[in-house]
Amino acid sequence: MTGHIGRQQAIDAVTEFRAPPVVTDAGESPGDVFGTNVFTRTVMQQRLPKTVFKSVLSTIEHATPLDPTVADVVASALKDWALEKGATHYAHVFYPLTGLTAEKHDSFLEPDGNGGAIAEFAGKTLVQGEPDASSFPNGGLRQTFEARGYTAWDVTSEAYILENPNGNTLCIPTVFVSWTGEALDNKTPLLRSQQAMNTQAQRLLKLFGHDDVASVSSFAGAEQEYFLIDRHFFFARPDLMASGRTLFGAPPPKGQEFDDHYFGAIPERVLAYMLDTERELFKLGIPAKTRHNEVAPGQFELAPVFEKANVATDHQQLLMVTLRRMAEKHGMECLLHEKPFAGVNGSGKHVNFSLGNSTQGNLLNPGDTPHDNAQFLVFCAAVIRAVHLYGGLLRAVVASASNDHRLGANEAPPAIMSIFLGEQLADVFDQVAKGGATGSREKGTLIIGVDTLPDLPSDPGDRNRTSPFAFTGNRFEFRAAGSLQSVAGPMTAINTMMADSIDHIATEIEALLDSGTEFNEAVQKVLQEIITDHGRVVFNGDGYSEDWTVEAALRGLKNLRTTVDALQELEDEDVKSLFARYNVLDNRELASRYEVFLEQYHLNGNVEAMTTLEMAKTVVMPAGIRYQGELAATAASMKAVDLEPDMSLLTRVSGLVSELSSTIAALEEAIDSGDGEGELAHAEYACDTLLPAMLEVRSISDLLESEIADDLWPMPTYQEMLHIL
Ligand code: ADP
Ligand code: MG
């Protein structure tokens, strides 16, 4: 507890809580608002001439270029719709490499030449925008003097209206490229990777004898974890404001040890927030589905229904923005950082991933017939090969300063990338390795002859929470992604890795068929080869155990503990060639990402180090000295009346104050020292020198916090922030 004024304000906010004014219209059901702020296909169909609608649809579904003559018609319909919805401005929304959402707003109004103004929105404004791009990180892709960056309408993602009490904005999802066409954002590579994966998947499906093969997409369902704290606390913590996490704070007497929060009753204030947030998400066409308490106090989860990866990615960004915005409205702050509180569970964003199309369905769904099963096993094998070959890349795409605090901290998957298949599926692959699977463990179904593959039940039943990449019945769940991250990076990597593996498999099967091998035998051969070469990446045991670290090393799996280690994977020749081969990122584009991510890491380290220093000097130290002074004054006045004071507390506090002083000096010295040349050196310095120096300061401060009188401790404590909600 503290004497901080924020405590009383937060307590008042909770005890005097009344749900904010009715947010729904009377009698309204969630279905009524769903998608009302979205320029959906249905709206387009109603508002566009038939031929124009068809042309747009074809662009969306077959990724054909947008017919320029169509753009004007669409723009005009879009403008009318937006004005009817109360929009005054439009914005091209894009996703720069910072992982954030960027938008530039323009008014619809243009001078009419007669002293008035008219609403204008031409096709070319819809299709292309030109934000001054020089202030977005580009890792050397673009010099500032050639600062032209273009945003181009991403027709596959629907335009929507963002509401504000003072006026609405029409938002147009875009890609962001340089004038030479190089990708400056997270979305362009994602779209390219979808295309690469689609091409290879269609090729493989045709080998399986399907004549009718619709375009294959990858799907993503991202489970978002987050913390809520009262806003009075947030503003009383410079560390939370500057870096999104607490850089100080003694462990609370009551943490999460009772496991009493997980799936517990949701506090009323939080529930009101969730309902309000979900309604906003519904209006934006985001299918929010499940909500519950998470493991840590103050931690919650929101999972939307899965969608095509590119749409899910946009929705995911919008969801994060909405979670934050609505929290403000409800007097709370939504913390999306992966580890806002040390010693308390962090937040992840599990990315559920599958691939499929309208003709063959979910390709990671075990089928009913042996033939379907063979197809399923082949796509599963592609995942196994992909994760084994490019585990380092998977680690790299979830690497960030904030996610480092979570990965490998025995609450999230380790930094070692392995696959969990479940006992049954693992058993099937074991049999494949031995020369042909004939039975599935559970059902014991025997299928003989040409159909050498077993019948598989659709629900493998078991779960493993410690694996970074787990099969969960009809999809894989990538659990290493962090709560703050965009799913674009992970999905781009997964799509590209899958394109490569599926390409490999199709090529092998084609070669075997050419040499006269019968199809089923060819499939069996390829499966056997993959599980033999790449089966080492499958691990069904406890990913948190020390044994696994040892075992994984023996298996040759990488254990990239920090962002600095992980990001260097982007320099790996195999990774460069992978992205270049499938036209997802050329070497320059990839190199620019490496630079930008390293820079983000080191900037983050600097901000945290400076914040730690400042708080230690101006908040913690003064509290320590005041308490020391009080104790010393008491001792002196006791002596004056001939009483013998007990000096133990004063001695302890004085000791801590002087230790704090020397750790502060060390941190200051580390900040002031040079950190070498180049982004890698800067990042290494942040990781190896600044972080440890910050931790030294913190550990002394946390000891002081548990000694100092409550009314003298100047910051909200963990106990307060986590439990007063
Ligand atoms: P759990 O907590 O058991 O992992 P949740 O219900 O919290 O499950 O989240 C599961 C997520 O997986 C949801 O976003 C859901 O839409 C998504 N999902 C379900 N099926 C698929 C699929 N075939 N492909 C991709 N994502 C899926
Ligand atoms: Mg879940």
Coordinates of C-alpha atoms in Angstrom, one line a residue, residues 276-691:
D276 CA -18.9 -1.7 -24.6
T277 CA -15.7 -2.7 -26.4
E278 CA -17.4 -5.7 -28.1
R279 CA -20.2 -3.5 -29.4
E280 CA -17.6 -1.2 -30.9
L281 CA -15.8 -4.1 -32.5
F282 CA -19.1 -5.5 -33.8
K283 CA -19.8 -2.2 -35.5
L284 CA -16.5 -2.5 -37.2
G285 CA -17.3 -6.0 -38.4
I286 CA -14.8 -7.6 -36.0
P287 CA -16.2 -10.9 -34.7
A288 CA -15.3 -10.7 -31.0
K289 CA -16.2 -14.1 -29.6
T290 CA -14.8 -15.2 -26.3
R291 CA -13.9 -13.2 -23.2
H292 CA -12.6 -14.3 -19.8
N293 CA -10.3 -13.6 -16.9
E294 CA -6.7 -14.7 -17.4
V295 CA -4.2 -16.2 -15.0
A296 CA -2.9 -13.0 -13.4
P297 CA -5.0 -10.6 -11.4
G298 CA -6.2 -7.8 -13.6
Q299 CA -5.5 -9.8 -16.8
F300 CA -8.1 -10.7 -19.4
E301 CA -8.5 -12.2 -22.8
L302 CA -10.5 -11.4 -25.9
A303 CA -10.6 -13.8 -28.9
P304 CA -12.3 -13.0 -32.2
V305 CA -13.3 -15.6 -34.6
F306 CA -10.6 -16.5 -37.1
E307 CA -10.6 -14.8 -40.5
K308 CA -8.4 -14.7 -43.6
A309 CA -4.9 -13.8 -42.4
N310 CA -4.8 -10.3 -44.0
V311 CA -8.2 -9.3 -42.7
A312 CA -7.5 -10.8 -39.3
T313 CA -4.3 -8.8 -39.2
D314 CA -6.1 -5.5 -39.9
H315 CA -8.8 -6.4 -37.4
Q316 CA -6.3 -7.3 -34.8
Q317 CA -4.7 -3.8 -35.1
L318 CA -8.1 -2.2 -34.9
L319 CA -8.9 -4.4 -31.9
M320 CA -5.9 -3.2 -30.0
V321 CA -6.7 0.4 -30.8
T322 CA -10.3 -0.2 -29.6
L323 CA -9.3 -1.9 -26.4
R324 CA -7.2 1.1 -25.5
R325 CA -9.7 3.7 -26.5
M326 CA -12.6 2.1 -24.6
A327 CA -10.5 1.6 -21.5
E328 CA -10.0 5.3 -21.3
K329 CA -13.7 5.8 -21.6
H330 CA -14.2 3.5 -18.6
G331 CA -11.5 5.1 -16.5
M332 CA -9.0 2.4 -17.0
E333 CA -5.8 1.9 -18.9
C334 CA -5.4 -1.2 -21.1
L335 CA -1.8 -2.5 -20.9
L336 CA -0.9 -4.5 -24.0
H337 CA 2.8 -4.8 -23.0
E338 CA 3.9 -8.5 -22.8
K339 CA 5.2 -8.1 -19.3
P340 CA 3.8 -5.0 -17.5
F341 CA 4.5 -6.6 -14.0
A342 CA 7.6 -8.6 -13.1
G343 CA 6.9 -11.9 -11.4
V344 CA 3.3 -11.9 -12.7
N345 CA 2.2 -13.8 -15.8
G346 CA 2.7 -11.8 -19.0
S347 CA 0.4 -11.5 -22.0
G348 CA 0.7 -13.2 -25.3
K349 CA -1.2 -13.3 -28.5
H350 CA -1.8 -16.9 -29.5
V351 CA -2.0 -17.0 -33.3
N352 CA -4.2 -19.9 -34.4
F353 CA -3.4 -20.7 -38.0
S354 CA -4.9 -22.9 -40.7
L355 CA -5.1 -22.9 -44.4
G356 CA -7.9 -23.8 -46.7
N357 CA -10.3 -22.9 -49.5
S358 CA -13.9 -23.1 -50.4
T359 CA -13.5 -26.3 -52.4
Q360 CA -11.4 -28.6 -50.2
G361 CA -12.1 -26.9 -46.9
N362 CA -9.7 -26.7 -44.0
L363 CA -6.5 -28.5 -45.1
L364 CA -5.4 -29.0 -41.5
N365 CA -8.6 -30.9 -40.7
P366 CA -8.1 -34.6 -40.5
G367 CA -10.5 -36.1 -43.1
D368 CA -13.1 -38.9 -43.0
T369 CA -11.5 -41.0 -45.6
P370 CA -8.0 -42.4 -45.9
H371 CA -7.5 -40.2 -49.0
D372 CA -8.4 -37.1 -47.1
N373 CA -6.2 -38.3 -44.3
A374 CA -3.2 -38.6 -46.6
Q375 CA -3.8 -35.0 -47.8
F376 CA -4.1 -33.8 -44.2
L377 CA -0.9 -35.6 -43.2
V378 CA 1.0 -34.1 -46.1
F379 CA 0.0 -30.5 -45.1
C380 CA 0.9 -31.4 -41.5
A381 CA 4.2 -32.7 -42.7
A382 CA 4.7 -29.4 -44.5
V383 CA 4.3 -27.6 -41.1
I384 CA 6.8 -29.9 -39.5
R385 CA 9.4 -29.4 -42.1
A386 CA 8.7 -25.6 -42.1
V387 CA 9.1 -25.2 -38.4
H388 CA 12.2 -27.4 -38.4
L389 CA 14.0 -25.5 -41.2
Y390 CA 12.9 -22.0 -40.2
G391 CA 12.5 -22.2 -36.4
G392 CA 15.0 -19.4 -36.1
L393 CA 12.9 -17.2 -38.3
L394 CA 9.8 -17.9 -36.3
R395 CA 11.6 -16.8 -33.2
A396 CA 12.9 -13.7 -35.0
V397 CA 9.4 -12.6 -36.1
V398 CA 8.2 -12.5 -32.4
A399 CA 11.4 -10.9 -31.2
S400 CA 11.0 -7.6 -29.4
A401 CA 12.3 -6.0 -26.2
S402 CA 9.0 -6.5 -24.5
N403 CA 8.4 -10.0 -25.6
D404 CA 11.9 -11.0 -24.3
H405 CA 10.6 -10.7 -20.8
R406 CA 7.9 -13.3 -21.5
L407 CA 9.5 -16.0 -23.8
G408 CA 11.1 -18.6 -21.7
A409 CA 9.9 -17.3 -18.4
N410 CA 8.0 -20.4 -17.5
E411 CA 4.6 -19.0 -18.3
A412 CA 5.0 -18.7 -22.0
P413 CA 6.6 -21.1 -24.5
P414 CA 10.4 -21.2 -24.4
A415 CA 12.5 -19.5 -27.0
I416 CA 13.1 -22.9 -28.6
M417 CA 10.8 -23.5 -31.5
S418 CA 9.3 -27.0 -31.5
I419 CA 6.0 -28.6 -32.5
F420 CA 3.5 -30.4 -30.3
L421 CA 1.5 -32.9 -32.3
G422 CA -0.4 -34.7 -29.5
E423 CA 0.2 -38.4 -28.7
Q424 CA -2.0 -39.7 -31.4
L425 CA -0.7 -37.8 -34.3
A426 CA 2.9 -38.2 -33.2
D427 CA 2.2 -41.9 -33.1
V428 CA 0.9 -41.9 -36.7
F429 CA 4.0 -40.0 -37.8
D430 CA 6.2 -42.6 -36.0
Q431 CA 4.5 -45.3 -37.9
V432 CA 5.0 -43.4 -41.2
A433 CA 8.7 -43.1 -40.3
K434 CA 8.9 -46.9 -39.9
G435 CA 7.5 -47.5 -43.3
G436 CA 3.8 -46.9 -43.3
A437 CA 1.1 -46.1 -40.9
T438 CA -1.6 -48.7 -40.5
G439 CA -3.4 -47.7 -37.4
S440 CA -4.3 -44.7 -35.3
R441 CA -3.6 -45.3 -31.7
E442 CA -7.0 -44.4 -30.3
K443 CA -9.3 -46.1 -32.7
G444 CA -6.9 -48.8 -33.8
T445 CA -8.4 -48.6 -37.3
L446 CA -6.5 -50.7 -39.7
I447 CA -6.5 -49.7 -43.3
I448 CA -4.6 -51.9 -45.6
G449 CA -3.5 -51.9 -49.2
V450 CA -3.3 -48.7 -51.2
D451 CA -4.8 -46.8 -48.4
T452 CA -1.8 -47.1 -46.1
L453 CA -2.9 -44.3 -43.9
P454 CA -5.0 -44.5 -40.8
D455 CA -8.3 -43.0 -39.9
L456 CA -7.9 -40.0 -37.6
P457 CA -10.4 -38.7 -35.2
S458 CA -10.9 -35.0 -35.5
D459 CA -10.2 -34.1 -31.8
P460 CA -6.9 -35.3 -30.6
G461 CA -8.1 -34.5 -27.1
D462 CA -4.8 -33.6 -25.4
R463 CA -3.4 -30.1 -24.9
N464 CA 0.0 -28.9 -24.2
R465 CA 0.3 -25.3 -23.0
T466 CA 4.1 -25.3 -23.0
S467 CA 4.7 -25.7 -26.7
P468 CA 5.3 -22.7 -29.0
F469 CA 3.6 -24.4 -32.0
A470 CA 0.9 -26.8 -31.1
F471 CA -1.6 -28.9 -33.1
T472 CA -5.0 -28.3 -31.6
G473 CA -7.3 -30.6 -33.7
N474 CA -7.7 -28.7 -36.9
R475 CA -5.1 -25.9 -36.7
F476 CA -1.8 -25.0 -35.2
E477 CA -1.5 -22.5 -32.4
F478 CA 1.6 -20.3 -32.5
R479 CA 1.9 -19.2 -28.9
A480 CA 5.1 -17.3 -28.9
A481 CA 3.7 -14.1 -30.4
G482 CA 3.4 -11.2 -27.9
S483 CA 0.3 -9.3 -26.9
L484 CA 1.7 -6.1 -28.3
Q485 CA 2.7 -7.5 -31.7
S486 CA 1.0 -7.4 -35.0
V487 CA 0.2 -10.8 -36.4
A488 CA 1.5 -9.7 -39.8
G489 CA 5.1 -10.7 -39.1
P490 CA 4.2 -14.2 -37.8
M491 CA 1.7 -14.8 -40.6
T492 CA 4.1 -13.6 -43.3
A493 CA 6.7 -16.0 -42.0
I494 CA 4.3 -18.9 -41.7
N495 CA 2.9 -18.4 -45.2
T496 CA 6.3 -18.2 -46.7
M497 CA 7.7 -21.2 -44.9
M498 CA 4.6 -23.1 -45.8
A499 CA 5.0 -22.1 -49.5
D500 CA 8.5 -23.5 -49.4
S501 CA 7.5 -26.8 -47.8
I502 CA 4.5 -27.3 -50.0
D503 CA 6.6 -26.5 -53.0
H504 CA 9.2 -29.1 -51.9
I505 CA 6.6 -31.7 -51.4
A506 CA 4.9 -31.1 -54.7
T507 CA 8.2 -31.2 -56.5
E508 CA 9.1 -34.5 -54.9
I509 CA 5.8 -36.1 -55.6
E510 CA 5.9 -34.9 -59.2
A511 CA 9.4 -36.4 -59.6
L512 CA 8.3 -39.7 -58.1
L513 CA 5.2 -39.9 -60.4
D514 CA 7.4 -39.2 -63.4
S515 CA 9.6 -42.1 -62.5
G516 CA 6.6 -44.3 -62.5
T517 CA 5.9 -44.5 -58.7
E518 CA 2.2 -44.9 -57.8
F519 CA 0.6 -41.9 -56.1
N520 CA 0.0 -43.3 -52.7
E521 CA 3.5 -44.8 -52.6
A522 CA 4.9 -41.4 -53.6
V523 CA 3.0 -39.7 -50.8
Q524 CA 4.2 -42.3 -48.3
K525 CA 7.8 -41.9 -49.5
V526 CA 7.7 -38.1 -49.1
L527 CA 6.1 -38.3 -45.7
Q528 CA 8.7 -40.8 -44.5
E529 CA 11.5 -38.6 -45.8
I530 CA 10.1 -35.5 -44.0
I531 CA 9.5 -37.2 -40.7
T532 CA 12.9 -38.7 -40.8
D533 CA 14.7 -35.5 -41.7
H534 CA 12.6 -33.1 -39.6
G535 CA 10.9 -35.2 -36.9
R536 CA 13.4 -33.8 -34.4
V537 CA 11.4 -30.7 -34.1
V538 CA 8.4 -32.6 -32.7
F539 CA 8.3 -32.5 -28.9
N540 CA 5.4 -33.5 -26.8
G541 CA 6.9 -33.1 -23.4
D542 CA 7.1 -30.2 -20.9
G543 CA 8.6 -27.2 -22.8
Y544 CA 9.3 -25.4 -19.5
S545 CA 11.6 -28.1 -18.1
E546 CA 15.3 -27.6 -17.8
D547 CA 15.7 -31.1 -19.4
W548 CA 14.2 -29.8 -22.6
T549 CA 16.8 -27.1 -23.0
V550 CA 19.5 -29.7 -22.8
E551 CA 17.6 -32.2 -25.1
A552 CA 16.8 -29.5 -27.6
A553 CA 20.5 -28.5 -27.9
L554 CA 21.3 -32.2 -28.6
R555 CA 18.6 -32.2 -31.3
G556 CA 20.3 -29.2 -32.9
L557 CA 17.3 -26.8 -32.2
K558 CA 18.2 -23.2 -31.7
N559 CA 17.6 -21.5 -28.4
L560 CA 17.6 -17.8 -29.2
R561 CA 17.1 -16.2 -25.9
T562 CA 17.1 -12.5 -26.7
T563 CA 15.9 -10.3 -29.5
V564 CA 19.5 -9.4 -30.4
D565 CA 20.2 -13.1 -30.9
A566 CA 17.0 -13.8 -32.7
L567 CA 17.0 -10.9 -35.1
Q568 CA 20.3 -12.0 -36.6
E569 CA 18.3 -14.9 -38.1
L570 CA 17.1 -12.3 -40.6
E571 CA 20.7 -12.2 -41.9
D572 CA 20.8 -15.9 -42.4
E573 CA 21.4 -16.9 -46.1
D574 CA 18.6 -19.5 -46.0
V575 CA 16.1 -17.0 -44.7
K576 CA 17.2 -14.4 -47.2
S577 CA 16.9 -16.9 -50.0
L578 CA 13.5 -18.1 -48.7
F579 CA 11.9 -14.6 -48.8
A580 CA 13.5 -13.7 -52.1
R581 CA 12.5 -17.0 -53.8
Y582 CA 8.8 -16.5 -53.1
N583 CA 8.9 -12.8 -53.9
V584 CA 7.8 -11.8 -50.4
L585 CA 10.8 -9.6 -49.4
D586 CA 13.9 -9.0 -51.5
N587 CA 17.2 -8.8 -49.8
R588 CA 17.1 -5.1 -49.5
E589 CA 13.6 -5.1 -48.0
L590 CA 14.6 -7.8 -45.5
A591 CA 17.8 -6.0 -44.5
S592 CA 15.8 -2.9 -43.9
R593 CA 13.6 -4.8 -41.5
Y594 CA 16.6 -6.1 -39.7
E595 CA 17.9 -2.6 -39.2
V596 CA 14.5 -1.2 -38.1
F597 CA 13.9 -4.0 -35.6
L598 CA 17.3 -3.6 -34.1
E599 CA 16.8 0.1 -33.9
Q600 CA 13.4 -0.3 -32.1
Y601 CA 15.1 -2.6 -29.6
H602 CA 17.9 -0.2 -28.8
L603 CA 15.6 2.9 -28.6
N604 CA 13.4 1.0 -26.2
G605 CA 16.4 0.1 -24.1
N606 CA 17.5 3.7 -24.0
V607 CA 14.0 5.0 -23.0
E608 CA 13.8 2.4 -20.2
A609 CA 17.2 3.1 -18.9
M610 CA 16.6 6.9 -18.8
T611 CA 13.2 6.4 -17.2
T612 CA 14.8 4.1 -14.6
L613 CA 17.5 6.6 -13.8
E614 CA 15.1 9.5 -13.5
M615 CA 12.6 7.7 -11.3
A616 CA 15.4 6.3 -9.1
K617 CA 16.8 9.7 -8.6
T618 CA 13.7 11.8 -8.3
V619 CA 11.1 9.4 -6.8
V620 CA 12.8 6.5 -5.0
M621 CA 15.8 8.2 -3.6
P622 CA 14.0 11.1 -2.0
A623 CA 11.6 8.7 -0.3
G624 CA 14.5 6.7 1.0
I625 CA 16.2 9.8 2.4
R626 CA 13.1 11.1 4.0
Y627 CA 12.5 7.8 5.8
Q628 CA 16.1 7.7 6.8
G629 CA 15.8 11.2 8.1
E630 CA 12.7 10.4 10.1
L631 CA 14.4 7.3 11.7
A632 CA 17.5 9.3 12.5
A633 CA 15.5 12.1 14.0
T634 CA 13.6 9.6 16.2
A635 CA 16.9 8.0 17.3
A636 CA 18.4 11.4 18.1
S637 CA 15.4 12.5 20.2
M638 CA 15.4 9.2 22.0
K639 CA 19.0 9.6 22.9
A640 CA 18.2 13.2 24.1
V641 CA 15.9 11.7 26.7
D642 CA 18.4 9.0 27.6
L643 CA 16.6 6.1 25.8
E644 CA 18.7 3.7 23.8
P645 CA 17.2 3.5 20.2
D646 CA 17.1 0.3 18.3
M647 CA 19.3 1.2 15.3
S648 CA 18.7 -1.9 13.2
L649 CA 16.0 -0.4 10.9
L650 CA 17.9 2.8 10.4
T651 CA 21.1 0.8 9.6
R652 CA 19.2 -1.3 7.1
V653 CA 17.6 1.7 5.4
S654 CA 20.8 3.6 5.4
G655 CA 22.6 0.7 3.8
L656 CA 20.0 0.4 1.1
V657 CA 20.0 4.2 0.4
S658 CA 23.8 4.0 -0.1
E659 CA 23.5 0.9 -2.3
L660 CA 20.8 2.7 -4.3
S661 CA 23.1 5.6 -4.8
S662 CA 25.9 3.4 -6.2
T663 CA 23.6 1.5 -8.5
I664 CA 22.3 4.8 -9.8
A665 CA 25.8 6.0 -10.4
A666 CA 26.6 2.8 -12.3
L667 CA 23.5 3.1 -14.5
E668 CA 24.3 6.7 -15.2
E669 CA 27.8 5.8 -16.2
A670 CA 26.4 3.0 -18.5
I671 CA 24.0 5.4 -20.2
D672 CA 26.7 8.0 -20.7
S673 CA 29.3 5.6 -22.1
G674 CA 29.5 5.1 -25.8
D675 CA 28.0 2.0 -27.2
G676 CA 29.9 1.3 -30.4
E677 CA 29.0 1.8 -34.0
G678 CA 26.0 0.5 -35.9
E679 CA 22.6 -0.8 -34.9
L680 CA 23.8 -4.2 -33.9
A681 CA 26.3 -2.8 -31.4
H682 CA 23.7 -0.4 -30.0
A683 CA 21.2 -3.2 -29.5
E684 CA 23.8 -5.5 -27.9
Y685 CA 24.8 -2.7 -25.6
A686 CA 21.2 -2.2 -24.5
C687 CA 20.8 -5.9 -24.0
D688 CA 24.1 -6.7 -22.2
T689 CA 24.9 -3.5 -20.4
L690 CA 21.8 -1.2 -19.9
L691 CA 19.3 -3.9 -19.0

